[in-house]
Structure formats: C-alpha cells, structure tokens
XYZ file of N, CA, C and O in Angstrom:
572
model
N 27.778 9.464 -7.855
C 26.451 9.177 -7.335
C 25.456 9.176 -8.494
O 25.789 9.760 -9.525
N 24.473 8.680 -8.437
C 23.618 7.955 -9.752
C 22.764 9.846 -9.582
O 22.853 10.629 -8.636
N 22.187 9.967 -10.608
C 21.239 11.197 -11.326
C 20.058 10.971 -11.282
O 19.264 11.818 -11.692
N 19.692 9.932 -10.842
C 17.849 9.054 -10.884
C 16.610 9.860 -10.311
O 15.985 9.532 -9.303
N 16.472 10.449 -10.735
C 15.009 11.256 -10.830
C 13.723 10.466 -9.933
O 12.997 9.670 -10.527
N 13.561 10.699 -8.779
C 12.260 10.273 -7.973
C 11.263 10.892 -8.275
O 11.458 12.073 -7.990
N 9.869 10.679 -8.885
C 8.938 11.410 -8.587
C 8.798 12.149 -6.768
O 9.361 11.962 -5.689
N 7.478 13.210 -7.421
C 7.416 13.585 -6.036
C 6.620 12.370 -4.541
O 6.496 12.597 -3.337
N 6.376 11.569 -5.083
C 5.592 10.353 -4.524
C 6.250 9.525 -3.834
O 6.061 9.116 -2.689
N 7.721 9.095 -5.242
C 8.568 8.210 -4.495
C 9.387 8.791 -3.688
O 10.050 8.007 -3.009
N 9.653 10.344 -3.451
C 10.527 10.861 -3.251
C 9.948 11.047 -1.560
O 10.681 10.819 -0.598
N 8.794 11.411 -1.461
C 8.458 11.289 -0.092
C 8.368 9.716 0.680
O 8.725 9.361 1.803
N 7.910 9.178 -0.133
C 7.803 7.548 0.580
C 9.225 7.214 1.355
O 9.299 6.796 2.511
N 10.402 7.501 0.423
C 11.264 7.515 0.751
C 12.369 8.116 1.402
O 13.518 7.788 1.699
N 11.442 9.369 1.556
C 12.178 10.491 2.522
C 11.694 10.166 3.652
O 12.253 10.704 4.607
N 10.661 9.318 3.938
C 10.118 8.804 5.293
C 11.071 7.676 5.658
O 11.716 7.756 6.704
N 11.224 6.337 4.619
C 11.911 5.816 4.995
C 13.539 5.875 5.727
O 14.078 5.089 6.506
N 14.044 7.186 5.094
C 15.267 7.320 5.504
C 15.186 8.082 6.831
O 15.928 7.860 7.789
N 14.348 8.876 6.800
C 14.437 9.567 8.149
C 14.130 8.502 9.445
O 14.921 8.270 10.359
N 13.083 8.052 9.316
C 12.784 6.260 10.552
C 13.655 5.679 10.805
O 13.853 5.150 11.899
N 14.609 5.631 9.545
C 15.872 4.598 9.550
C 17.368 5.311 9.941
O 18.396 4.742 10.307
N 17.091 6.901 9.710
C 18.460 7.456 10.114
C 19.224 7.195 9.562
O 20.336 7.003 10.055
N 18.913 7.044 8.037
C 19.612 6.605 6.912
C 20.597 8.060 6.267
O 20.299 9.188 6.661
N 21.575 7.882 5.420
C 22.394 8.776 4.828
C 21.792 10.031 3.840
O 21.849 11.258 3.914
N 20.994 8.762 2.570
C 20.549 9.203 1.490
C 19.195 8.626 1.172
O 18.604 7.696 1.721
N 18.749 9.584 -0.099
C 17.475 8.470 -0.194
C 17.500 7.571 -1.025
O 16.584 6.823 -1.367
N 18.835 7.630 -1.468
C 19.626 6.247 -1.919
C 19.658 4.893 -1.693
O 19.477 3.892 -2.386
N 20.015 5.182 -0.214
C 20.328 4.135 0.592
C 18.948 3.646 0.842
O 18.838 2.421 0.907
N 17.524 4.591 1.045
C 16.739 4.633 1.522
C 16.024 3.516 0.087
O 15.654 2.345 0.179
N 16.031 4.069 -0.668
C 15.722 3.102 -1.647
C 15.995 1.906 -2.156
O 15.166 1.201 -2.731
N 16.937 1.679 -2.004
C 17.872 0.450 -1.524
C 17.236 -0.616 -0.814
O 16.572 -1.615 -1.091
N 17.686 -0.033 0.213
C 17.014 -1.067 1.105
C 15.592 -1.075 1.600
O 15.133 -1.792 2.490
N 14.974 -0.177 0.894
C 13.270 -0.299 0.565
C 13.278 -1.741 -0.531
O 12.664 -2.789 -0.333
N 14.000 -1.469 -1.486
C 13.523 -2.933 -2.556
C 13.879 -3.904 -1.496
O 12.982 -4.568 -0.976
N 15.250 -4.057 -1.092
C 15.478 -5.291 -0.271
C 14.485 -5.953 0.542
O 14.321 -7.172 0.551
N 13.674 -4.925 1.384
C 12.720 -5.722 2.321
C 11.393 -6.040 1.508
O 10.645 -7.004 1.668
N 11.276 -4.964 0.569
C 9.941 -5.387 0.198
C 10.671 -6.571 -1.012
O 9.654 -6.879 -1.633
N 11.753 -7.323 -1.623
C 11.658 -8.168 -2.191
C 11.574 -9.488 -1.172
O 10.934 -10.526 -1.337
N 12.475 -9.080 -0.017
C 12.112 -10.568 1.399
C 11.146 -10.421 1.649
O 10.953 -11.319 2.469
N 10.006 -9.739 1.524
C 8.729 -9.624 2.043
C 8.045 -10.624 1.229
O 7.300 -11.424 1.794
N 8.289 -10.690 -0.594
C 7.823 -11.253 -1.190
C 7.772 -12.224 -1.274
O 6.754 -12.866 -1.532
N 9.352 -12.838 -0.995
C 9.960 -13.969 -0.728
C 8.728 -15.118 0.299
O 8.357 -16.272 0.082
N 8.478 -14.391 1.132
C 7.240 -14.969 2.054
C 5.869 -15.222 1.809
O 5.131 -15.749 2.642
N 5.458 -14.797 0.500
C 4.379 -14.825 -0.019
C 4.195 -15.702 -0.718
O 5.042 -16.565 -0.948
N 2.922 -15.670 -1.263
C 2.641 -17.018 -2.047
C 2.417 -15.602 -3.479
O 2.293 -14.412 -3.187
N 2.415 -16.046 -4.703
C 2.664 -15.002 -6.145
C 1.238 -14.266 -5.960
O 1.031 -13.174 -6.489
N 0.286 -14.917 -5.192
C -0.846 -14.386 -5.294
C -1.315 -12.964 -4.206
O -1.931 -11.946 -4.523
N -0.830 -13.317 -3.037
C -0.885 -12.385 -1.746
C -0.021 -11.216 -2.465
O -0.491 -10.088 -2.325
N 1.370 -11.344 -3.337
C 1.901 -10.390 -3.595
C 1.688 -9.639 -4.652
O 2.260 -8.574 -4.889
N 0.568 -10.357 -5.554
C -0.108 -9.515 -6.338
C -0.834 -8.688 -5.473
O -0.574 -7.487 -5.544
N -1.600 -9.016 -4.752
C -2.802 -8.332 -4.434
C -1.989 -7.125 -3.429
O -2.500 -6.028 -3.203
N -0.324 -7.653 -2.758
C -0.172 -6.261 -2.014
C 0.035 -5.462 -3.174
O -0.791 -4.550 -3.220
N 0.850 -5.468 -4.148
C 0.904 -4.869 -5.158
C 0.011 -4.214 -5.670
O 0.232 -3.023 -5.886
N -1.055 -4.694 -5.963
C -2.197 -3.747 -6.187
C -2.925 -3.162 -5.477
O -3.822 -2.470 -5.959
N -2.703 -3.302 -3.845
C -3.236 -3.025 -2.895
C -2.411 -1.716 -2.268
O -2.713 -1.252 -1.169
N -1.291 -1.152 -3.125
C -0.818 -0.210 -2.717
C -1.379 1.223 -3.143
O -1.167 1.370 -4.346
N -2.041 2.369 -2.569
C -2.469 3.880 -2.941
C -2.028 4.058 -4.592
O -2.687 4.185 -5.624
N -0.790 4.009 -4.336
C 0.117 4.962 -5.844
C 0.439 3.785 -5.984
O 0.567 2.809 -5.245
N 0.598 4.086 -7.431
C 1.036 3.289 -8.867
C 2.719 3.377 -8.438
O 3.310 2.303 -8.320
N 3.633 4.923 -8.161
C 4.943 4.384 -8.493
C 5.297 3.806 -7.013
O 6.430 3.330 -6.932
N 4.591 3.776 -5.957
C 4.888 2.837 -4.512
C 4.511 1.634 -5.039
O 5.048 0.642 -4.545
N 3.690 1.470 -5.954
C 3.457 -0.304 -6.174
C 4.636 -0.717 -6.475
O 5.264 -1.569 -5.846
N 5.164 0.125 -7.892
C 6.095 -0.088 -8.619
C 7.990 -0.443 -7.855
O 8.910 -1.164 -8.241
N 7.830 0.453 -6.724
C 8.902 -0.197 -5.467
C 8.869 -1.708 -5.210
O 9.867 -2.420 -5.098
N 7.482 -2.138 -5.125
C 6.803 -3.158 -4.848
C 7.944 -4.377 -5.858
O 8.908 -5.101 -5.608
N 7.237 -4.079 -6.871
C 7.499 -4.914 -7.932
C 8.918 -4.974 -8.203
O 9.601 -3.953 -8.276
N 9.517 -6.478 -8.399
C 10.695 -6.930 -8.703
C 11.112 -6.251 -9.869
O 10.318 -6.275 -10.810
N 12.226 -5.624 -10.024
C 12.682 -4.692 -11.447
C 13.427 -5.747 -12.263
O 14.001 -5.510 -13.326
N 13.337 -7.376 -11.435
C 14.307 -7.870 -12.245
C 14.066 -8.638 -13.135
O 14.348 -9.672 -12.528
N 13.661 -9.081 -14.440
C 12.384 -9.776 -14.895
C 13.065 -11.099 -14.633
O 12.200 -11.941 -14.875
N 14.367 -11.817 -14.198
C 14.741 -12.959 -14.431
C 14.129 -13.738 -12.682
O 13.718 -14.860 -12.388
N 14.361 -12.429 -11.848
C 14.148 -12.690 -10.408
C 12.438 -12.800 -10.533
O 11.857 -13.831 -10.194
N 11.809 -11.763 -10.994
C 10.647 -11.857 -11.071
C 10.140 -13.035 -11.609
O 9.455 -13.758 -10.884
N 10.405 -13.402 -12.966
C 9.601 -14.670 -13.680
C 10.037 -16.068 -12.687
O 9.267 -17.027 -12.719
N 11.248 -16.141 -11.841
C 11.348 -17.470 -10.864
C 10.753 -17.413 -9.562
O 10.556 -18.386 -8.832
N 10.365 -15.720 -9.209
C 10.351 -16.222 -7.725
C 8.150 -16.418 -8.150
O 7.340 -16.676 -7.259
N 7.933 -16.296 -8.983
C 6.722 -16.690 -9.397
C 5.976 -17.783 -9.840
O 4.759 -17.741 -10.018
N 7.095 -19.337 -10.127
C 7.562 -20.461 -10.076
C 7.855 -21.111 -8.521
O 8.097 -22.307 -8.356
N 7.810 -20.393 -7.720
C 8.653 -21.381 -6.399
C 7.514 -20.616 -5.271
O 6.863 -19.574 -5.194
N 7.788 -22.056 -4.364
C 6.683 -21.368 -3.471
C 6.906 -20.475 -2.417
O 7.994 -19.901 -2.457
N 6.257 -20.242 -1.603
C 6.660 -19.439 -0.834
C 8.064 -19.268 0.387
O 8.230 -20.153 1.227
N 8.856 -18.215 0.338
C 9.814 -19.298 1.520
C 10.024 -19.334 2.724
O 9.596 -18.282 3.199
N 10.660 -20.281 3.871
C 10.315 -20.442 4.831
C 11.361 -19.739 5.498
O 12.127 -20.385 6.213
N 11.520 -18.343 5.349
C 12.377 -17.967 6.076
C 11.860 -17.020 7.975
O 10.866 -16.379 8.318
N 12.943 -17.362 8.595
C 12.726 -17.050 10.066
C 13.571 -15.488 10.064
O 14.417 -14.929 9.365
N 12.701 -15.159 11.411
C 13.487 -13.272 11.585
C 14.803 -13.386 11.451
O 15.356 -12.623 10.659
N 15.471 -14.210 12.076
C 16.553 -13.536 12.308
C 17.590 -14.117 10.745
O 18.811 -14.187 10.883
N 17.073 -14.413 9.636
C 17.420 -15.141 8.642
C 16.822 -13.719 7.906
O 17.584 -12.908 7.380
N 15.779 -13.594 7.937
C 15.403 -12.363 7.302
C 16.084 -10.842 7.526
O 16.151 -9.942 6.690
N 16.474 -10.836 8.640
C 17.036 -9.488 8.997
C 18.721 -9.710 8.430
O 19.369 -8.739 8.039
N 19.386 -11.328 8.456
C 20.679 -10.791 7.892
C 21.090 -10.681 6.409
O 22.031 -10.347 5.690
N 20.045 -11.078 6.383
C 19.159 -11.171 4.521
C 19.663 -9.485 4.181
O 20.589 -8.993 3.536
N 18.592 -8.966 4.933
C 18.590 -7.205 4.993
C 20.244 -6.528 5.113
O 20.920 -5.981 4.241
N 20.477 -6.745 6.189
C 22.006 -6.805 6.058
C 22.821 -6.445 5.164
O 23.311 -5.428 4.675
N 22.849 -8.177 5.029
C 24.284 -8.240 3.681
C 23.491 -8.184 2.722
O 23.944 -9.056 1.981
N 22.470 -7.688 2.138
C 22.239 -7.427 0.759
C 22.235 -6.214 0.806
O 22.420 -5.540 -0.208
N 22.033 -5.713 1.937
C 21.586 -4.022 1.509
C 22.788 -2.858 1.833
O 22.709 -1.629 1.805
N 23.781 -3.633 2.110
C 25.087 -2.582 2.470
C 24.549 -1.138 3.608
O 24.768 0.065 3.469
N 23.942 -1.732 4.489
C 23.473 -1.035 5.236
C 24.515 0.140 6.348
O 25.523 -0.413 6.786
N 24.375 1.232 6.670
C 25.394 2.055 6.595
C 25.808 1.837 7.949
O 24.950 1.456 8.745
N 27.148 2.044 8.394
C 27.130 2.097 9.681
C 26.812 2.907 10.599
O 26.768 4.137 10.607
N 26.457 1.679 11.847
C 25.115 2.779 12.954
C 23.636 2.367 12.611
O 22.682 2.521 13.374
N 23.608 2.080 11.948
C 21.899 1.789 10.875
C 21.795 0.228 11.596
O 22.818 -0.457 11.612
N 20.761 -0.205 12.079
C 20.675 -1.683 12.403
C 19.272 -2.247 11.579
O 18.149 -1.746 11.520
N 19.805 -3.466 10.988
C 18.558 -4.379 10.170
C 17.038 -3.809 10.680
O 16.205 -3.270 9.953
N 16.953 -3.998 11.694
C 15.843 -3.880 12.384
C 15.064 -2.417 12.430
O 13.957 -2.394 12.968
N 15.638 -1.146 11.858
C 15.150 0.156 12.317
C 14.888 0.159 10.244
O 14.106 0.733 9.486
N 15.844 -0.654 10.101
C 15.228 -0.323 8.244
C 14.021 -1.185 8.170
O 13.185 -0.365 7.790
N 13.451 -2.219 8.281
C 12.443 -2.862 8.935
C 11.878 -2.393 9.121
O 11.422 -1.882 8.098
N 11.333 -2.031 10.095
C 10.588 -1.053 10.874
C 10.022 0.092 10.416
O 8.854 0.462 10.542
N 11.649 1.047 9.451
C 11.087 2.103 8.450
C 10.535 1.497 7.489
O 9.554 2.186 7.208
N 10.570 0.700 6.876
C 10.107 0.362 5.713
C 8.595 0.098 5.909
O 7.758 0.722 5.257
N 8.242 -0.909 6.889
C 6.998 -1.547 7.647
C 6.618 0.080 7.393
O 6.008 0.578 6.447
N 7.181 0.698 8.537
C 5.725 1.580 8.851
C 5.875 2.516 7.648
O 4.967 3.347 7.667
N 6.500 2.633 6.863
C 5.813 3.556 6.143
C 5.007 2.842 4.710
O 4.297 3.501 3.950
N 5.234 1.695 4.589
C 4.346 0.775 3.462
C 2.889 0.628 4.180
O 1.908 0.382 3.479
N 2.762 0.790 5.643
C 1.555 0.328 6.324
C 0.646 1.540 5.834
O -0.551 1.371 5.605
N 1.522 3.243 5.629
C 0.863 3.979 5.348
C -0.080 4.164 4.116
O -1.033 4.941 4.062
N 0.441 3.135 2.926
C 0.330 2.882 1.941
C -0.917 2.146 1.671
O -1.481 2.404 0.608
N -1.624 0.962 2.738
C -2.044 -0.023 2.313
C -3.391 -0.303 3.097
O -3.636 0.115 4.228
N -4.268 -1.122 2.267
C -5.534 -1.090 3.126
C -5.371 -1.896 4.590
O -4.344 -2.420 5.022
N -6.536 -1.844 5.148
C -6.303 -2.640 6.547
C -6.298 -4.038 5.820
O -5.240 -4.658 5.725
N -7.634 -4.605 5.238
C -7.242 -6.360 4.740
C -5.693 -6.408 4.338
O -4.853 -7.217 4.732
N -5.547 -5.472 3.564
C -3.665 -5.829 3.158
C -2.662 -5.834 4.308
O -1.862 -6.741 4.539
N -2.766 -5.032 4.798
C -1.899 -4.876 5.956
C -1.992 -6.060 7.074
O -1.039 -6.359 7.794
N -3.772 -6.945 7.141
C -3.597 -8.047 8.078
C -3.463 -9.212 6.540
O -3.345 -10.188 7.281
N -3.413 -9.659 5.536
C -2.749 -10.433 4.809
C -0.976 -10.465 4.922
O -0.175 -11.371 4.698
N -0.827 -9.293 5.295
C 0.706 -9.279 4.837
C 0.981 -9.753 6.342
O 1.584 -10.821 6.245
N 0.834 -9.480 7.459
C 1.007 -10.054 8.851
C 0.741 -11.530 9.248
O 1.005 -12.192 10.252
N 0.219 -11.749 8.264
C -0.198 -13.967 8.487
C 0.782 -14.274 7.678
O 1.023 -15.473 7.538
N 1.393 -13.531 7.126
C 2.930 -15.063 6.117
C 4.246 -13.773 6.952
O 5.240 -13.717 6.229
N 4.383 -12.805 8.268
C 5.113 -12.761 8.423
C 5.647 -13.510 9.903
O 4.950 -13.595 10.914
N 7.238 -14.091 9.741
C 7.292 -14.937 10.811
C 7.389 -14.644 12.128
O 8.064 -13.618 12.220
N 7.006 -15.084 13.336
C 6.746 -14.234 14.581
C 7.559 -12.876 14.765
O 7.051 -11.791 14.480
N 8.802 -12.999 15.240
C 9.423 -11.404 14.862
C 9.330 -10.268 14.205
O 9.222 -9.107 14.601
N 9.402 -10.873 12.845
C 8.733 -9.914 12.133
C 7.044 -9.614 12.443
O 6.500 -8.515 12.337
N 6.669 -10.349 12.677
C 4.818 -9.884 12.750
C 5.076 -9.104 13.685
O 4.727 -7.926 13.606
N 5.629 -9.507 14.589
C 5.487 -7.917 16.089
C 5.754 -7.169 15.493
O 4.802 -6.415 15.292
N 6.943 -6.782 14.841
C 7.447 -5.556 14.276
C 6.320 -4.901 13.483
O 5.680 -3.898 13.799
N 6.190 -5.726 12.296
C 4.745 -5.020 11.179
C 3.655 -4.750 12.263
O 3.199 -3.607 12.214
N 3.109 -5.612 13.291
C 1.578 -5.112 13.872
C 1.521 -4.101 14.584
O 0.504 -3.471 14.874
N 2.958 -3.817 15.010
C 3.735 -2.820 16.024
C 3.716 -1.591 15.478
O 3.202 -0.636 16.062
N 4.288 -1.503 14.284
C 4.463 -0.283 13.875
C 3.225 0.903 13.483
O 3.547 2.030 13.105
C-alpha cells in the first residue's frame, strides 16, 4: 500500500468522501475523487475550470482539482468541452476508478458532489451545474 502523506485538509475532504461513498480506504477515496473531478472537467470549457479551481476554499482541495498529469492537462486545455451524457459519465467513473465492490458509480458521485459543494462558492457551485448533463445536474443540485 502506497506511504502518501495527506495533509490534515486533504485528509478530511477525503475522509468525507469515503465515508458518503462507503468506500474501503482513503485511497480509494482519493482515487476516485480525481476521477470525477477530472470528468467534471472534461465538461467544462478551460475557463469555467479555472475559475472552479480557484474557486475552491483550500489551496490543497484545489490542487485535487487540478490534473497531476501535465500531458492530460496541456490537451484537455486544447479541446473543447465534451459532450458527454450521465450514464457515459458514470461508466467513465466505473472502469476508471476500480471502484470496490458494493460501491455504485452513483454514491461516489454524489460523495464527491457533496462534499466539493462544501468547498465552493454559491456562483461556483451554479456554474458548475449549467455544463452538468441532466442526471448529473439532479445529483449536484440535490446534494
């Protein structure tokens, strides 16, 4: 198992997430925190996701935010926004995130949503709800 040192910041963000999600670890919890918040991005235009980015409380929750990958980062900043639908997005979540069994797309979602909502101003929180696609918007306005 990896040795990776959470601050105390990320360490709660993500102790929320796993508990919502009924997740294992805060491993897993972290995990599939990047996953949604990188499909989240995926939906954005480079500019909306600056501004959630900077629109987050803490510096190391932005930093969740932000693509760690500079090759993923410098293209998906090149291409426009994409047109993906819920149920394209949730198997997205899925099979990228080796999600544990018992755990469904939708409750990591959900954890993730509500605890980034805790994070973020109200304008951010209704920016980020206009590029999400109907399903998902219930879920984010819901939570």
């Amino acid at each position: 198992m990896a040795t990776e040192k959470f601050s105390a910041t990320e360490r709660a963000f993500l102790e929320k997430v796993m508990q919502k999600a009924s997740l294992p670890d805060i491993y897993d919890a972290r995990d599939l925190t990047l996953i949604v918040f990188r499909s989240m991005r995926d939906l954005m235009s480079t500019e909306a996701a600056d501004r959630t980015q900077a629109a987050f409380k803490d510096e190391e929750i932005a930093a969740l935010w932000k693509d760690d990958n500079p090759i993923v980062r410098a293209l998906s900043r090149l291409r426009p926004p994409l047109n993906i639908d819920t149920e394209t997005f949730l198997r997205r979540i899925k099979q990228e995130g080796g999600i544990p069994k018992g755990v469904s797309p939708e409750a990591v979602v959900i954890a993730v949503f509500s605890t980034a909502r805790e994070e973020l101003s109200e304008a951010q929180i209704q920016e980020i709800s206009k590029t999400l696609p109907d399903g998902l918007k219930v879920m984010w306005d819901q939570v």
